Each structure stands twice: as structure tokens, then as C-alpha cells.
């Protein structure tokens, strides 16, 4: 369990943003990366799409190495398999590297003509859920920044 600190820890963290493919995790990741870089933090923005678990593992390992070395690694992922994302979290935990999973919810749909989101499995125990309605207004960026400040990764 992470402890609260009064000032930024200076340590790295992987922030894994996940949600169905059309919720804007990539745009949110880029906006947060820009904001954090502007504040002087070392940040890497990574992404993975709805690829096999091997791709999720590879991006997860890259993020872990970066975070373990003091970088805030932001990952945008529409990876549909919750167990693959859980494996990334477990690997971080085993290495003593900080990891936060953020679920960006999809807006309610009345009709899904192609079944694109039926394969997506939401996280079992996300550290944060960003409501779908926050996506369009930039509130999601504020919510994420507050999470990082509350966990003392940023001021």
C-alpha cells in the first residue's frame, strides 16, 4: 500500500489508462503528458491497442522499467483482456514499482452495431474510474492530476 507524502516523492509510477477503444485514452494520455512535462516532470507516453496479451506485456515491461527509474510512464490501452492488464500490475508489484490503473468509462450506448466493445473487460479493481461524461470537458485531466497529487507523485 502506498503512503501519503506531503511533497512529491520523486519516484516513478506507471499510470495505465484503459477503456474501450473509443473513449479517448490516447488523447487524455497525451494531454496529461504535456501538462506534466510543462511542470518539469520526466514523462513517457506509451500506447497499446487491442493487441494480443504479448503486446500488452511488452508495453507493460517498458513502462515498468521507466517507472522503476523515476519516470512517470503513462500508458494508453484499449487492451480488452483484464487478465493481461492484471499481469502487468502484478509484475510491477513484484518489482516494487508503483502502478495505478485508471478505467475510463464508455458512455452508455443504446446500439452497438458492430459489437466493438463486447470483448472489452473493465478492470477488476481500478485505482480510479473516470466517468464517461468527464471526457468531453477536460475534467478527466483534472481528475487524473488530483490522483497523482493525492498519491504524492506530483505536487
Short mmCIF file of C-alpha atoms in Angstrom, two decimals:
data_model
loop_
_atom_site.label_atom_id
_atom_site.label_comp_id
_atom_site.label_asym_id
_atom_site.label_seq_id
_atom_site.Cartn_x
_atom_site.Cartn_y
_atom_site.Cartn_z
CA UNK A 1 0.00 0.00 0.00
CA UNK A 2 1.38 3.41 -0.96
CA UNK A 3 1.84 6.01 1.75
CA UNK A 4 0.69 9.60 1.51
CA UNK A 5 3.53 12.13 1.37
CA UNK A 6 3.44 15.89 1.87
CA UNK A 7 5.61 16.60 -1.19
CA UNK A 8 6.27 14.73 -4.43
CA UNK A 9 8.18 11.53 -3.86
CA UNK A 10 10.45 11.96 -6.87
CA UNK A 11 9.70 8.35 -7.73
CA UNK A 12 8.21 6.95 -10.89
CA UNK A 13 4.86 5.38 -11.49
CA UNK A 14 3.03 3.65 -14.30
CA UNK A 15 -0.42 5.09 -14.89
CA UNK A 16 -2.33 2.62 -17.07
CA UNK A 17 -5.37 4.26 -18.68
CA UNK A 18 -7.75 1.70 -20.07
CA UNK A 19 -11.18 1.71 -21.61
CA UNK A 20 -12.98 0.70 -24.78
CA UNK A 21 -11.28 1.84 -27.97
CA UNK A 22 -13.39 4.96 -28.50
CA UNK A 23 -13.22 6.67 -25.10
CA UNK A 24 -10.17 8.85 -25.76
CA UNK A 25 -7.47 7.33 -23.58
CA UNK A 26 -4.79 8.31 -26.12
CA UNK A 27 -5.83 11.98 -26.17
CA UNK A 28 -6.04 12.02 -22.39
CA UNK A 29 -2.61 10.41 -22.07
CA UNK A 30 -1.05 12.98 -24.43
CA UNK A 31 -2.72 15.92 -22.65
CA UNK A 32 -1.56 14.70 -19.24
CA UNK A 33 1.96 14.08 -20.54
CA UNK A 34 2.13 17.62 -21.92
CA UNK A 35 0.87 19.10 -18.66
CA UNK A 36 3.34 17.13 -16.54
CA UNK A 37 6.29 17.89 -18.83
CA UNK A 38 5.38 21.57 -18.63
CA UNK A 39 5.61 21.29 -14.85
CA UNK A 40 9.10 19.77 -15.12
CA UNK A 41 8.37 16.07 -14.60
CA UNK A 42 10.03 13.27 -16.54
CA UNK A 43 7.22 11.62 -18.51
CA UNK A 44 6.90 8.92 -21.15
CA UNK A 45 3.66 8.37 -23.07
CA UNK A 46 3.17 4.84 -24.36
CA UNK A 47 0.26 3.08 -26.02
CA UNK A 48 -1.03 -0.31 -26.94
CA UNK A 49 -4.13 -1.12 -28.90
CA UNK A 50 -6.41 -4.14 -28.87
CA UNK A 51 -3.43 -6.36 -29.48
CA UNK A 52 -2.60 -9.77 -28.06
CA UNK A 53 -1.50 -10.14 -24.47
CA UNK A 54 2.12 -10.28 -25.65
CA UNK A 55 1.90 -6.66 -26.83
CA UNK A 56 0.33 -5.63 -23.52
CA UNK A 57 3.14 -7.44 -21.71
CA UNK A 58 5.80 -5.69 -23.82
CA UNK A 59 4.36 -2.20 -23.21
CA UNK A 60 3.88 -3.07 -19.54
CA UNK A 61 7.50 -4.12 -19.19
CA UNK A 62 8.69 -0.91 -20.89
CA UNK A 63 6.51 1.17 -18.56
CA UNK A 64 7.79 -0.75 -15.55
CA UNK A 65 11.44 -0.11 -16.44
CA UNK A 66 10.73 3.59 -16.97
CA UNK A 67 8.74 3.93 -13.73
CA UNK A 68 11.32 1.96 -11.77
CA UNK A 69 13.85 4.58 -12.93
CA UNK A 70 11.84 7.60 -11.78
CA UNK A 71 9.78 8.35 -14.88
CA UNK A 72 6.01 8.85 -14.88
CA UNK A 73 5.01 6.29 -17.52
CA UNK A 74 1.56 7.00 -18.95
CA UNK A 75 0.07 4.11 -20.90
CA UNK A 76 -2.98 4.40 -23.11
CA UNK A 77 -4.50 0.99 -23.62
CA UNK A 78 -7.65 -0.37 -25.14
CA UNK A 79 -6.33 -3.86 -24.37
CA UNK A 80 -9.54 -5.79 -23.83
CA UNK A 81 -8.22 -8.63 -21.66
CA UNK A 82 -8.38 -7.77 -17.94
CA UNK A 83 -6.11 -10.71 -17.05
CA UNK A 84 -3.30 -9.33 -19.28
CA UNK A 85 -3.57 -5.95 -17.53
CA UNK A 86 -3.65 -7.70 -14.13
CA UNK A 87 -0.42 -9.49 -15.04
CA UNK A 88 1.23 -6.13 -15.74
CA UNK A 89 0.04 -4.82 -12.36
CA UNK A 90 1.35 -7.96 -10.61
CA UNK A 91 4.75 -7.64 -12.28
CA UNK A 92 5.00 -4.02 -11.11
CA UNK A 93 4.04 -5.06 -7.59
CA UNK A 94 6.67 -7.84 -7.60
CA UNK A 95 9.41 -5.40 -8.59
CA UNK A 96 8.33 -2.76 -6.07
CA UNK A 97 7.32 -0.35 -8.84
CA UNK A 98 4.31 1.92 -8.39
CA UNK A 99 1.30 1.20 -10.63
CA UNK A 100 -2.08 2.88 -10.97
CA UNK A 101 -4.86 1.57 -13.20
CA UNK A 102 -7.42 4.10 -14.39
CA UNK A 103 -10.63 2.96 -16.04
CA UNK A 104 -12.08 5.49 -18.47
CA UNK A 105 -15.73 4.51 -18.78
CA UNK A 106 -17.52 4.46 -22.08
CA UNK A 107 -20.71 6.46 -22.46
CA UNK A 108 -23.88 4.40 -22.31
CA UNK A 109 -24.84 3.13 -25.75
CA UNK A 110 -28.28 2.28 -26.94
CA UNK A 111 -26.99 0.46 -30.00
CA UNK A 112 -23.68 -1.24 -30.78
CA UNK A 113 -23.97 -2.21 -34.45
CA UNK A 114 -20.62 -3.93 -34.81
CA UNK A 115 -20.07 -5.28 -31.31
CA UNK A 116 -16.74 -3.48 -30.92
CA UNK A 117 -16.90 -3.15 -27.15
CA UNK A 118 -18.29 -6.55 -26.28
CA UNK A 119 -14.81 -8.02 -25.90
CA UNK A 120 -13.53 -5.30 -23.55
CA UNK A 121 -13.29 -6.38 -19.91
CA UNK A 122 -13.27 -3.49 -17.42
CA UNK A 123 -10.63 -3.62 -14.67
CA UNK A 124 -11.50 -5.66 -11.60
CA UNK A 125 -10.12 -3.15 -9.08
CA UNK A 126 -9.11 0.12 -10.75
CA UNK A 127 -7.43 2.80 -8.67
CA UNK A 128 -9.68 5.38 -10.31
CA UNK A 129 -12.75 5.41 -12.54
CA UNK A 130 -13.22 8.43 -14.77
CA UNK A 131 -16.86 8.87 -15.73
CA UNK A 132 -17.58 8.97 -19.45
CA UNK A 133 -19.20 12.38 -19.21
CA UNK A 134 -15.90 13.88 -17.94
CA UNK A 135 -14.13 13.07 -21.23
CA UNK A 136 -15.50 15.92 -23.32
CA UNK A 137 -14.88 18.77 -20.88
CA UNK A 138 -11.30 18.24 -19.78
CA UNK A 139 -12.48 17.26 -16.32
CA UNK A 140 -10.75 13.92 -16.83
CA UNK A 141 -7.39 15.68 -16.91
CA UNK A 142 -8.14 17.39 -13.61
CA UNK A 143 -9.29 14.11 -12.06
CA UNK A 144 -6.06 12.39 -13.11
CA UNK A 145 -3.88 15.24 -11.85
CA UNK A 146 -5.65 15.05 -8.48
CA UNK A 147 -4.99 11.31 -8.27
CA UNK A 148 -1.27 11.80 -8.92
CA UNK A 149 -1.12 14.60 -6.35
CA UNK A 150 -3.06 12.57 -3.76
CA UNK A 151 -0.59 9.70 -4.19
CA UNK A 152 2.30 12.25 -4.00
CA UNK A 153 3.74 11.53 -7.42
CA UNK A 154 3.33 15.21 -8.33
CA UNK A 155 2.80 18.42 -6.37
#
